Amino acid sequence: MEVFIMNYQLAGKIDHTLLKANATKADILRICQEAKEYHTASVCVNSCWASTVKEALEGSGVMVCCVVGFPLGAMSTAAKAFETADAVNHGAQEIDMVINIGMAKAGDWDGVQADIAAVVQAAGAAAVKVILETCLLTDAEKVNACLAAKAAGAAFVKTSTGFSTAGATVEDIRLMRETVGPDMGVKAAGGIRDRATALAMLEAGATRIGASATGAIIGA
């Protein structure tokens, strides 16, 4: 019974994720069914699947999460805001957006913050998680990106898309938690495929895990 409770609690911190370009409706419905069985926090998908996931998860308590400006973050702010509003209108309860990484690398932190703030405003009551793509940033840039996300009113900062050169690290989670303080969410995503790694991320300060290997992580 103790193991079951621990697995249930761990699953409740996971966004069960499928973001591949070749994902079919059958694939999306399969991960929704898995999420309901595992009792994950959410199902995280590209925004075209928002209404499909909303219908599949109806009454389950599992949230609908959609990515925005994914995976590059290089879309216009208006495009990100429009995609956010459209996803929310079709059932998204959480939004995972990618920052404008080029602005971050140039040190345009006002621009980064404004980009995030527009998505937060468009999301309304939906929680916004801000993807930093930490593998492309220096530690100083990670800190500034976290501060920009916090100032813009985001609910979480998140490490990675899983589509760049590397994913989450324990060191980055610690740095992000130290930067945003105890009250803001921190999501570890990218390369988390087993229970030990997931638990290490949570111990370092993560409050949410993004993963496609949920079954392996919880031992299902």
XYZ file of C-alpha atoms in Angstrom:
220
model
C 0.000 0.000 0.000
C 2.863 2.401 0.825
C 4.348 1.920 -2.649
C 0.967 2.557 -4.269
C 0.540 5.802 -2.335
C 4.029 6.941 -3.253
C 3.436 6.165 -6.920
C 0.090 7.953 -6.846
C 1.673 11.029 -5.280
C 4.505 10.998 -7.824
C 2.104 10.628 -10.752
C 0.187 13.629 -9.459
C 3.267 15.788 -10.070
C 3.726 14.684 -13.699
C 2.530 16.318 -16.904
C 2.111 13.264 -19.160
C 3.488 14.587 -22.418
C 3.282 13.897 -26.143
C 4.602 16.670 -28.388
C 5.901 14.770 -31.417
C 4.959 16.199 -34.806
C 3.759 12.798 -36.023
C 1.425 12.129 -33.080
C -1.967 10.952 -34.317
C -5.362 11.271 -32.671
C -5.067 7.634 -31.609
C -1.749 8.434 -29.915
C -3.281 11.400 -28.114
C -6.236 9.349 -26.901
C -3.852 6.647 -25.682
C -1.893 9.059 -23.484
C -5.139 10.508 -22.156
C -6.211 7.027 -21.097
C -2.812 6.437 -19.491
C -3.040 9.764 -17.660
C -6.420 8.817 -16.249
C -5.096 5.453 -15.097
C -1.970 6.981 -13.545
C -3.795 10.063 -12.143
C -1.219 12.505 -13.534
C -1.430 16.258 -13.061
C -2.097 16.906 -16.739
C -1.759 15.769 -20.309
C 0.578 18.113 -22.209
C 0.103 18.355 -25.985
C 0.377 20.710 -28.923
C -2.498 23.169 -29.018
C -4.285 21.572 -31.988
C -5.237 18.721 -29.652
C -6.769 20.874 -26.880
C -10.412 20.033 -27.580
C -9.637 16.339 -28.147
C -7.842 16.110 -24.814
C -10.521 18.103 -23.001
C -13.179 15.675 -24.171
C -11.074 12.605 -23.392
C -10.249 13.792 -19.858
C -13.729 15.040 -18.955
C -14.474 14.312 -15.290
C -11.092 12.696 -14.611
C -9.467 15.516 -12.650
C -6.495 15.449 -15.043
C -5.845 18.895 -16.503
C -5.372 19.899 -20.139
C -1.977 21.517 -20.797
C -0.928 23.004 -24.137
C 2.422 24.292 -25.352
C 2.669 27.702 -27.016
C 5.410 29.126 -29.239
C 6.839 25.637 -29.262
C 9.602 24.582 -29.541
C 11.661 27.615 -30.660
C 9.974 30.546 -28.883
C 10.803 32.757 -31.867
C 7.243 33.606 -32.886
C 5.868 37.106 -32.466
C 4.361 38.007 -29.123
C 0.985 38.531 -30.804
C 1.145 35.044 -32.296
C 1.924 33.526 -28.900
C -0.925 35.423 -27.264
C -3.351 34.349 -30.001
C -2.309 30.701 -29.716
C -2.691 30.918 -25.951
C -6.220 32.361 -26.136
C -7.212 29.785 -28.751
C -5.860 26.912 -26.648
C -7.707 28.162 -23.555
C -10.914 28.574 -25.551
C -10.589 24.934 -26.582
C -10.047 23.641 -23.073
C -6.448 24.273 -21.993
C -6.123 24.828 -18.256
C -2.354 25.261 -18.294
C -0.050 26.837 -20.887
C 3.646 25.989 -21.323
C 5.221 28.791 -23.371
C 8.764 29.121 -24.725
C 10.538 32.423 -24.098
C 12.080 34.457 -26.887
C 15.540 32.932 -26.504
C 17.157 35.379 -28.913
C 15.994 38.296 -26.782
C 17.368 36.555 -23.701
C 20.748 36.004 -25.327
C 20.827 39.703 -26.320
C 20.021 40.777 -22.769
C 16.670 42.322 -23.713
C 14.986 41.357 -20.472
C 12.230 43.956 -20.831
C 11.345 42.302 -24.142
C 11.419 38.822 -22.601
C 9.165 39.956 -19.755
C 6.705 41.681 -22.102
C 6.497 38.547 -24.255
C 5.666 36.433 -21.200
C 3.245 39.001 -19.802
C 1.227 38.995 -23.036
C 0.803 35.226 -22.767
C -0.116 35.457 -19.075
C -2.777 38.042 -19.924
C -4.138 35.949 -22.801
C -4.239 32.842 -20.595
C -6.640 34.376 -18.107
C -7.182 31.872 -15.292
C -4.962 29.247 -16.928
C -1.579 28.826 -15.248
C 1.410 29.742 -17.432
C 4.659 27.791 -17.263
C 7.612 29.581 -18.851
C 10.101 27.360 -20.707
C 13.604 28.831 -20.495
C 15.443 26.250 -22.637
C 18.196 26.221 -20.029
C 20.700 24.341 -22.205
C 21.007 27.467 -24.381
C 21.463 29.934 -21.497
C 24.262 30.852 -19.114
C 23.535 30.687 -15.393
C 23.196 34.489 -15.295
C 20.717 34.347 -18.178
C 18.742 31.587 -16.413
C 18.470 33.802 -13.336
C 17.319 36.812 -15.375
C 14.814 34.686 -17.296
C 13.367 33.372 -14.041
C 13.058 36.906 -12.689
C 11.358 38.057 -15.889
C 8.855 35.185 -15.681
C 8.119 35.955 -12.048
C 7.663 39.671 -12.728
C 5.337 38.884 -15.645
C 3.012 36.912 -13.385
C 3.747 33.384 -14.600
C 2.909 30.460 -12.317
C 5.945 28.302 -13.124
C 9.377 28.380 -14.668
C 10.313 25.285 -16.670
C 13.690 23.999 -17.821
C 13.321 22.669 -21.324
C 11.303 21.787 -24.396
C 13.007 18.426 -24.797
C 13.703 19.412 -28.420
C 17.040 21.224 -27.992
C 20.565 20.130 -27.095
C 19.861 18.940 -23.532
C 17.109 18.655 -20.945
C 16.672 19.198 -17.225
C 19.528 19.025 -14.734
C 19.439 18.968 -10.965
C 21.786 21.966 -10.920
C 19.412 24.034 -13.038
C 16.437 23.105 -10.858
C 18.333 24.210 -7.751
C 19.285 27.506 -9.396
C 15.741 28.160 -10.587
C 14.258 27.372 -7.170
C 16.768 29.643 -5.432
C 15.917 32.428 -7.873
C 12.119 32.328 -7.794
C 11.764 31.526 -4.098
C 9.466 29.032 -2.380
C 6.080 30.033 -3.778
C 6.475 29.800 -7.559
C 6.264 26.504 -9.414
C 9.366 24.941 -10.983
C 8.952 22.314 -13.685
C 11.697 19.901 -14.716
C 11.329 18.586 -18.262
C 13.542 16.988 -20.871
C 15.261 13.615 -20.504
C 13.454 12.449 -17.357
C 12.849 8.765 -18.018
C 13.119 6.966 -14.675
C 11.972 7.236 -11.087
C 15.382 8.084 -9.627
C 15.823 11.060 -11.938
C 12.309 12.324 -11.259
C 12.799 12.079 -7.498
C 16.149 13.867 -7.752
C 14.452 16.747 -9.575
C 11.746 16.975 -6.914
C 14.346 16.902 -4.140
C 16.210 19.738 -5.862
C 13.091 21.916 -5.810
C 10.880 20.942 -8.741
C 7.144 20.873 -8.116
C 6.187 19.417 -11.488
C 7.785 16.941 -13.890
C 7.262 16.877 -17.640
C 7.689 13.378 -19.062
C 6.551 10.975 -21.734
C 7.938 7.979 -19.824
C 5.411 8.304 -16.994
C 4.770 4.584 -16.763
C 8.463 3.837 -16.255
C 8.812 6.640 -13.723
C 5.991 5.426 -11.502
C 6.620 1.735 -12.115
C 3.284 1.115 -13.819
